[in-house]
mmCIF file with all atom_site columns, C-alpha atoms in Angstrom:
data_model
loop_
_atom_site.group_PDB
_atom_site.id
_atom_site.type_symbol
_atom_site.label_atom_id
_atom_site.label_alt_id
_atom_site.label_comp_id
_atom_site.label_asym_id
_atom_site.label_entity_id
_atom_site.label_seq_id
_atom_site.pdbx_PDB_ins_code
_atom_site.Cartn_x
_atom_site.Cartn_y
_atom_site.Cartn_z
_atom_site.occupancy
_atom_site.B_iso_or_equiv
_atom_site.pdbx_formal_charge
_atom_site.auth_seq_id
_atom_site.auth_comp_id
_atom_site.auth_asym_id
_atom_site.auth_atom_id
_atom_site.pdbx_PDB_model_num
ATOM 1   C CA . MET A 1 1   ? 72.933  129.289 147.358 1.00 0.00 ? 1   MET A CA 1
ATOM 2   C CA . ASP A 1 2   ? 69.582  130.785 145.924 1.00 0.00 ? 2   ASP A CA 1
ATOM 3   C CA . LEU A 1 3   ? 70.669  131.406 142.317 1.00 0.00 ? 3   LEU A CA 1
ATOM 4   C CA . ASN A 1 4   ? 67.600  132.850 140.899 1.00 0.00 ? 4   ASN A CA 1
ATOM 5   C CA . GLN A 1 5   ? 66.423  134.667 144.163 1.00 0.00 ? 5   GLN A CA 1
ATOM 6   C CA . ASP A 1 6   ? 62.884  132.733 144.361 1.00 0.00 ? 6   ASP A CA 1
ATOM 7   C CA . GLY A 1 7   ? 63.302  132.149 148.015 1.00 0.00 ? 7   GLY A CA 1
ATOM 8   C CA . TYR A 1 8   ? 64.452  128.338 147.530 1.00 0.00 ? 8   TYR A CA 1
ATOM 9   C CA . ASN A 1 9   ? 67.830  126.987 147.833 1.00 0.00 ? 9   ASN A CA 1
ATOM 10  C CA . ASP A 1 10  ? 69.381  125.832 144.564 1.00 0.00 ? 10  ASP A CA 1
ATOM 11  C CA . LEU A 1 11  ? 72.237  123.323 144.356 1.00 0.00 ? 11  LEU A CA 1
ATOM 12  C CA . MET A 1 12  ? 75.329  123.630 142.067 1.00 0.00 ? 12  MET A CA 1
ATOM 13  C CA . ILE A 1 13  ? 77.762  120.615 141.565 1.00 0.00 ? 13  ILE A CA 1
ATOM 14  C CA . TYR A 1 14  ? 80.926  121.393 140.248 1.00 0.00 ? 14  TYR A CA 1
ATOM 15  C CA . GLU A 1 15  ? 82.777  118.995 137.568 1.00 0.00 ? 15  GLU A CA 1
ATOM 16  C CA . SER A 1 16  ? 86.424  118.758 137.720 1.00 0.00 ? 16  SER A CA 1
ATOM 17  C CA . LEU A 1 17  ? 88.283  121.512 136.581 1.00 0.00 ? 17  LEU A CA 1
ATOM 18  C CA . ASN A 1 18  ? 89.283  121.751 132.852 1.00 0.00 ? 18  ASN A CA 1
ATOM 19  C CA . MET A 1 19  ? 92.713  122.107 131.526 1.00 0.00 ? 19  MET A CA 1
ATOM 20  C CA . HIS A 1 20  ? 92.588  125.910 132.213 1.00 0.00 ? 20  HIS A CA 1
ATOM 21  C CA . GLY A 1 21  ? 91.357  125.433 135.839 1.00 0.00 ? 21  GLY A CA 1
ATOM 22  C CA . GLN A 1 22  ? 87.786  126.808 135.299 1.00 0.00 ? 22  GLN A CA 1
ATOM 23  C CA . LEU A 1 23  ? 84.991  125.477 137.099 1.00 0.00 ? 23  LEU A CA 1
ATOM 24  C CA . HIS A 1 24  ? 82.005  124.295 135.178 1.00 0.00 ? 24  HIS A CA 1
ATOM 25  C CA . PRO A 1 25  ? 78.771  123.674 137.402 1.00 0.00 ? 25  PRO A CA 1
ATOM 26  C CA . ARG A 1 26  ? 75.837  121.297 136.965 1.00 0.00 ? 26  ARG A CA 1
ATOM 27  C CA . VAL A 1 27  ? 72.911  123.668 138.052 1.00 0.00 ? 27  VAL A CA 1
ATOM 28  C CA . PHE A 1 28  ? 69.774  122.454 139.929 1.00 0.00 ? 28  PHE A CA 1
ATOM 29  C CA . LEU A 1 29  ? 67.019  124.944 140.436 1.00 0.00 ? 29  LEU A CA 1
ATOM 30  C CA . SER A 1 30  ? 64.782  124.114 143.428 1.00 0.00 ? 30  SER A CA 1
ATOM 31  C CA . ASN A 1 31  ? 60.875  124.596 143.354 1.00 0.00 ? 31  ASN A CA 1
ATOM 32  C CA . LYS A 1 32  ? 58.020  125.105 145.979 1.00 0.00 ? 32  LYS A CA 1
ATOM 33  C CA . ALA A 1 33  ? 57.786  121.431 146.592 1.00 0.00 ? 33  ALA A CA 1
ATOM 34  C CA . GLY A 1 34  ? 61.672  121.227 147.527 1.00 0.00 ? 34  GLY A CA 1
ATOM 35  C CA . ARG A 1 35  ? 62.408  119.348 144.355 1.00 0.00 ? 35  ARG A CA 1
ATOM 36  C CA . LEU A 1 36  ? 65.391  120.017 142.253 1.00 0.00 ? 36  LEU A CA 1
ATOM 37  C CA . ARG A 1 37  ? 65.277  120.274 138.477 1.00 0.00 ? 37  ARG A CA 1
ATOM 38  C CA . TYR A 1 38  ? 68.612  120.125 136.536 1.00 0.00 ? 38  TYR A CA 1
ATOM 39  C CA . ARG A 1 39  ? 69.220  122.960 134.196 1.00 0.00 ? 39  ARG A CA 1
ATOM 40  C CA . PRO A 1 40  ? 71.814  122.279 131.530 1.00 0.00 ? 40  PRO A CA 1
ATOM 41  C CA . ASP A 1 41  ? 71.345  125.859 130.070 1.00 0.00 ? 41  ASP A CA 1
ATOM 42  C CA . LEU A 1 42  ? 72.416  127.190 133.134 1.00 0.00 ? 42  LEU A CA 1
ATOM 43  C CA . SER A 1 43  ? 75.776  125.406 133.309 1.00 0.00 ? 43  SER A CA 1
ATOM 44  C CA . ILE A 1 44  ? 77.939  128.467 132.523 1.00 0.00 ? 44  ILE A CA 1
ATOM 45  C CA . PHE A 1 45  ? 81.555  128.474 133.441 1.00 0.00 ? 45  PHE A CA 1
ATOM 46  C CA . ASN A 1 46  ? 82.331  130.030 136.628 1.00 0.00 ? 46  ASN A CA 1
ATOM 47  C CA . LEU A 1 47  ? 78.990  131.196 137.473 1.00 0.00 ? 47  LEU A CA 1
ATOM 48  C CA . CYS A 1 48  ? 78.162  133.348 140.568 1.00 0.00 ? 48  CYS A CA 1
ATOM 49  C CA . TYR A 1 49  ? 75.269  135.370 141.937 1.00 0.00 ? 49  TYR A CA 1
ATOM 50  C CA . ASP A 1 50  ? 76.157  138.814 142.827 1.00 0.00 ? 50  ASP A CA 1
ATOM 51  C CA . THR A 1 51  ? 73.994  139.444 145.983 1.00 0.00 ? 51  THR A CA 1
ATOM 52  C CA . ILE A 1 52  ? 74.579  143.314 145.623 1.00 0.00 ? 52  ILE A CA 1
ATOM 53  C CA . THR A 1 53  ? 73.706  144.140 141.962 1.00 0.00 ? 53  THR A CA 1
ATOM 54  C CA . LYS A 1 54  ? 71.354  141.035 141.685 1.00 0.00 ? 54  LYS A CA 1
ATOM 55  C CA . HIS A 1 55  ? 73.154  139.951 138.540 1.00 0.00 ? 55  HIS A CA 1
ATOM 56  C CA . VAL A 1 56  ? 74.665  136.529 137.622 1.00 0.00 ? 56  VAL A CA 1
ATOM 57  C CA . VAL A 1 57  ? 78.155  136.764 136.443 1.00 0.00 ? 57  VAL A CA 1
ATOM 58  C CA . SER A 1 58  ? 80.596  134.294 134.638 1.00 0.00 ? 58  SER A CA 1
ATOM 59  C CA . PHE A 1 59  ? 83.886  134.487 133.082 1.00 0.00 ? 59  PHE A CA 1
ATOM 60  C CA . TYR A 1 60  ? 86.179  131.952 131.238 1.00 0.00 ? 60  TYR A CA 1
ATOM 61  C CA . VAL A 1 61  ? 90.037  132.002 130.843 1.00 0.00 ? 61  VAL A CA 1
ATOM 62  C CA . GLY A 1 62  ? 91.387  130.182 127.946 1.00 0.00 ? 62  GLY A CA 1
ATOM 63  C CA . GLY A 1 63  ? 94.935  129.420 126.970 1.00 0.00 ? 63  GLY A CA 1
ATOM 64  C CA . ALA A 1 64  ? 97.713  131.762 126.228 1.00 0.00 ? 64  ALA A CA 1
ATOM 65  C CA . TYR A 1 65  ? 96.825  132.627 122.762 1.00 0.00 ? 65  TYR A CA 1
ATOM 66  C CA . SER A 1 66  ? 92.966  132.137 122.944 1.00 0.00 ? 66  SER A CA 1
ATOM 67  C CA . GLU A 1 67  ? 89.629  134.075 123.868 1.00 0.00 ? 67  GLU A CA 1
ATOM 68  C CA . HIS A 1 68  ? 88.748  135.089 127.474 1.00 0.00 ? 68  HIS A CA 1
ATOM 69  C CA . SER A 1 69  ? 85.265  136.394 128.449 1.00 0.00 ? 69  SER A CA 1
ATOM 70  C CA . LYS A 1 70  ? 83.335  138.001 131.224 1.00 0.00 ? 70  LYS A CA 1
ATOM 71  C CA . ASN A 1 71  ? 79.602  138.116 131.131 1.00 0.00 ? 71  ASN A CA 1
ATOM 72  C CA . THR A 1 72  ? 76.769  139.862 133.189 1.00 0.00 ? 72  THR A CA 1
ATOM 73  C CA . TYR A 1 73  ? 73.254  138.118 133.174 1.00 0.00 ? 73  TYR A CA 1
ATOM 74  C CA . THR A 1 74  ? 69.948  139.093 134.618 1.00 0.00 ? 74  THR A CA 1
ATOM 75  C CA . TRP A 1 75  ? 66.952  136.749 135.349 1.00 0.00 ? 75  TRP A CA 1
ATOM 76  C CA . GLU A 1 76  ? 64.126  137.056 132.724 1.00 0.00 ? 76  GLU A CA 1
ATOM 77  C CA . ASN A 1 77  ? 61.263  134.557 133.796 1.00 0.00 ? 77  ASN A CA 1
ATOM 78  C CA . ASP A 1 78  ? 62.987  131.319 134.238 1.00 0.00 ? 78  ASP A CA 1
ATOM 79  C CA . SER A 1 79  ? 66.085  132.023 132.291 1.00 0.00 ? 79  SER A CA 1
ATOM 80  C CA . LEU A 1 80  ? 69.384  133.918 132.080 1.00 0.00 ? 80  LEU A CA 1
ATOM 81  C CA . ARG A 1 81  ? 69.608  136.793 129.789 1.00 0.00 ? 81  ARG A CA 1
ATOM 82  C CA . LEU A 1 82  ? 72.847  138.186 128.946 1.00 0.00 ? 82  LEU A CA 1
ATOM 83  C CA . ILE A 1 83  ? 73.090  142.105 129.729 1.00 0.00 ? 83  ILE A CA 1
ATOM 84  C CA . ARG A 1 84  ? 76.817  142.678 128.824 1.00 0.00 ? 84  ARG A CA 1
ATOM 85  C CA . GLY A 1 85  ? 80.133  141.227 128.431 1.00 0.00 ? 85  GLY A CA 1
ATOM 86  C CA . ALA A 1 86  ? 83.543  141.644 127.134 1.00 0.00 ? 86  ALA A CA 1
ATOM 87  C CA . SER A 1 87  ? 86.016  139.104 125.415 1.00 0.00 ? 87  SER A CA 1
ATOM 88  C CA . LEU A 1 88  ? 89.691  139.508 125.065 1.00 0.00 ? 88  LEU A CA 1
ATOM 89  C CA . LYS A 1 89  ? 91.445  137.707 122.083 1.00 0.00 ? 89  LYS A CA 1
ATOM 90  C CA . ILE A 1 90  ? 95.133  137.325 122.527 1.00 0.00 ? 90  ILE A CA 1
ATOM 91  C CA . VAL A 1 91  ? 96.440  137.117 119.043 1.00 0.00 ? 91  VAL A CA 1
ATOM 92  C CA . SER A 1 92  ? 100.223 136.948 119.831 1.00 0.00 ? 92  SER A CA 1
ATOM 93  C CA . PRO A 1 93  ? 102.808 139.116 121.667 1.00 0.00 ? 93  PRO A CA 1
ATOM 94  C CA . GLU A 1 94  ? 103.597 140.998 118.348 1.00 0.00 ? 94  GLU A CA 1
ATOM 95  C CA . GLU A 1 95  ? 100.231 141.405 117.257 1.00 0.00 ? 95  GLU A CA 1
ATOM 96  C CA . GLY A 1 96  ? 98.708  142.421 120.306 1.00 0.00 ? 96  GLY A CA 1
ATOM 97  C CA . SER A 1 97  ? 95.130  141.761 121.378 1.00 0.00 ? 97  SER A CA 1
ATOM 98  C CA . ILE A 1 98  ? 91.459  142.672 120.712 1.00 0.00 ? 98  ILE A CA 1
ATOM 99  C CA . LEU A 1 99  ? 89.013  143.612 123.259 1.00 0.00 ? 99  LEU A CA 1
ATOM 100 C CA . THR A 1 100 ? 85.453  143.724 122.248 1.00 0.00 ? 100 THR A CA 1
ATOM 101 C CA . PHE A 1 101 ? 82.410  144.983 124.666 1.00 0.00 ? 101 PHE A CA 1
ATOM 102 C CA . TYR A 1 102 ? 79.247  143.531 123.860 1.00 0.00 ? 102 TYR A CA 1
ATOM 103 C CA . THR A 1 103 ? 75.500  143.504 124.544 1.00 0.00 ? 103 THR A CA 1
ATOM 104 C CA . GLY A 1 104 ? 72.222  141.282 124.239 1.00 0.00 ? 104 GLY A CA 1
ATOM 105 C CA . LYS A 1 105 ? 72.011  137.548 123.514 1.00 0.00 ? 105 LYS A CA 1
ATOM 106 C CA . ASP A 1 106 ? 73.623  138.113 119.883 1.00 0.00 ? 106 ASP A CA 1
ATOM 107 C CA . LYS A 1 107 ? 76.604  139.470 121.557 1.00 0.00 ? 107 LYS A CA 1
ATOM 108 C CA . LYS A 1 108 ? 76.241  142.660 119.674 1.00 0.00 ? 108 LYS A CA 1
ATOM 109 C CA . PRO A 1 109 ? 79.732  144.438 119.757 1.00 0.00 ? 109 PRO A CA 1
ATOM 110 C CA . TYR A 1 110 ? 79.654  148.202 120.736 1.00 0.00 ? 110 TYR A CA 1
ATOM 111 C CA . LYS A 1 111 ? 83.132  148.998 121.514 1.00 0.00 ? 111 LYS A CA 1
ATOM 112 C CA . THR A 1 112 ? 86.460  147.388 120.145 1.00 0.00 ? 112 THR A CA 1
ATOM 113 C CA . PHE A 1 113 ? 90.218  148.091 121.212 1.00 0.00 ? 113 PHE A CA 1
ATOM 114 C CA . ASP A 1 114 ? 93.030  146.914 119.334 1.00 0.00 ? 114 ASP A CA 1
ATOM 115 C CA . LYS A 1 115 ? 96.846  145.840 120.067 1.00 0.00 ? 115 LYS A CA 1
ATOM 116 C CA . ASN A 1 116 ? 97.530  146.135 123.817 1.00 0.00 ? 116 ASN A CA 1
ATOM 117 C CA . ALA A 1 117 ? 94.039  145.696 124.855 1.00 0.00 ? 117 ALA A CA 1
ATOM 118 C CA . GLU A 1 118 ? 95.065  143.601 127.794 1.00 0.00 ? 118 GLU A CA 1
ATOM 119 C CA . GLU A 1 119 ? 95.702  146.743 129.882 1.00 0.00 ? 119 GLU A CA 1
ATOM 120 C CA . LEU A 1 120 ? 92.016  147.492 129.933 1.00 0.00 ? 120 LEU A CA 1
ATOM 121 C CA . TRP A 1 121 ? 90.868  143.950 130.690 1.00 0.00 ? 121 TRP A CA 1
ATOM 122 C CA . ASP A 1 122 ? 90.801  143.788 134.334 1.00 0.00 ? 122 ASP A CA 1
ATOM 123 C CA . THR A 1 123 ? 89.758  147.378 134.969 1.00 0.00 ? 123 THR A CA 1
ATOM 124 C CA . ALA A 1 124 ? 87.453  148.652 132.232 1.00 0.00 ? 124 ALA A CA 1
ATOM 125 C CA . VAL A 1 125 ? 85.119  145.558 132.000 1.00 0.00 ? 125 VAL A CA 1
ATOM 126 C CA . PHE A 1 126 ? 82.892  145.643 135.184 1.00 0.00 ? 126 PHE A CA 1
ATOM 127 C CA . GLU A 1 127 ? 83.694  148.514 137.145 1.00 0.00 ? 127 GLU A CA 1
ATOM 128 C CA . GLN A 1 128 ? 80.298  148.966 138.830 1.00 0.00 ? 128 GLN A CA 1
ATOM 129 C CA . ILE A 1 129 ? 80.369  145.184 139.880 1.00 0.00 ? 129 ILE A CA 1
ATOM 130 C CA . PRO A 1 130 ? 82.418  144.189 142.971 1.00 0.00 ? 130 PRO A CA 1
ATOM 131 C CA . ASN A 1 131 ? 84.976  141.562 143.054 1.00 0.00 ? 131 ASN A CA 1
ATOM 132 C CA . ILE A 1 132 ? 82.953  138.321 143.825 1.00 0.00 ? 132 ILE A CA 1
ATOM 133 C CA . ASP A 1 133 ? 84.387  135.141 145.694 1.00 0.00 ? 133 ASP A CA 1
ATOM 134 C CA . CYS A 1 134 ? 83.262  132.161 143.610 1.00 0.00 ? 134 CYS A CA 1
ATOM 135 C CA . LYS A 1 135 ? 84.608  129.995 146.126 1.00 0.00 ? 135 LYS A CA 1
ATOM 136 C CA . THR A 1 136 ? 81.925  127.377 147.496 1.00 0.00 ? 136 THR A CA 1
ATOM 137 C CA . SER A 1 137 ? 81.843  125.433 150.831 1.00 0.00 ? 137 SER A CA 1
ATOM 138 C CA . LEU A 1 138 ? 80.218  122.458 152.299 1.00 0.00 ? 138 LEU A CA 1
ATOM 139 C CA . GLU A 1 139 ? 78.339  122.820 155.463 1.00 0.00 ? 139 GLU A CA 1
#
């Protein structure tokens, strides 16, 4: 996969799944000489490159009563810049949940929904971004 779209194939090696089944990659970017450079700052959970929108997306699903997130990044120079994202914090079945939409590296919130926010989670977060198959295969 050419993760940063510089014309050189990069390498992602996935660690074992965490307790919630999330994929955590070790990212190595290649250069003109064909050498790979380890980039710990790019080791983001469930990292995928969307060839249609040219964005890098990631998501994290925590436990039953924890925080879940979905993020979209773009390349800026040699690093990823957070464009937008959302987090869903499930408080409890009685108290409901909180869905927060945010932008920028400081994750500045711009919209929040209370109570039954799970109903919006799958449909309202990234409507313009297609479903991405994050499966990899060895060739």
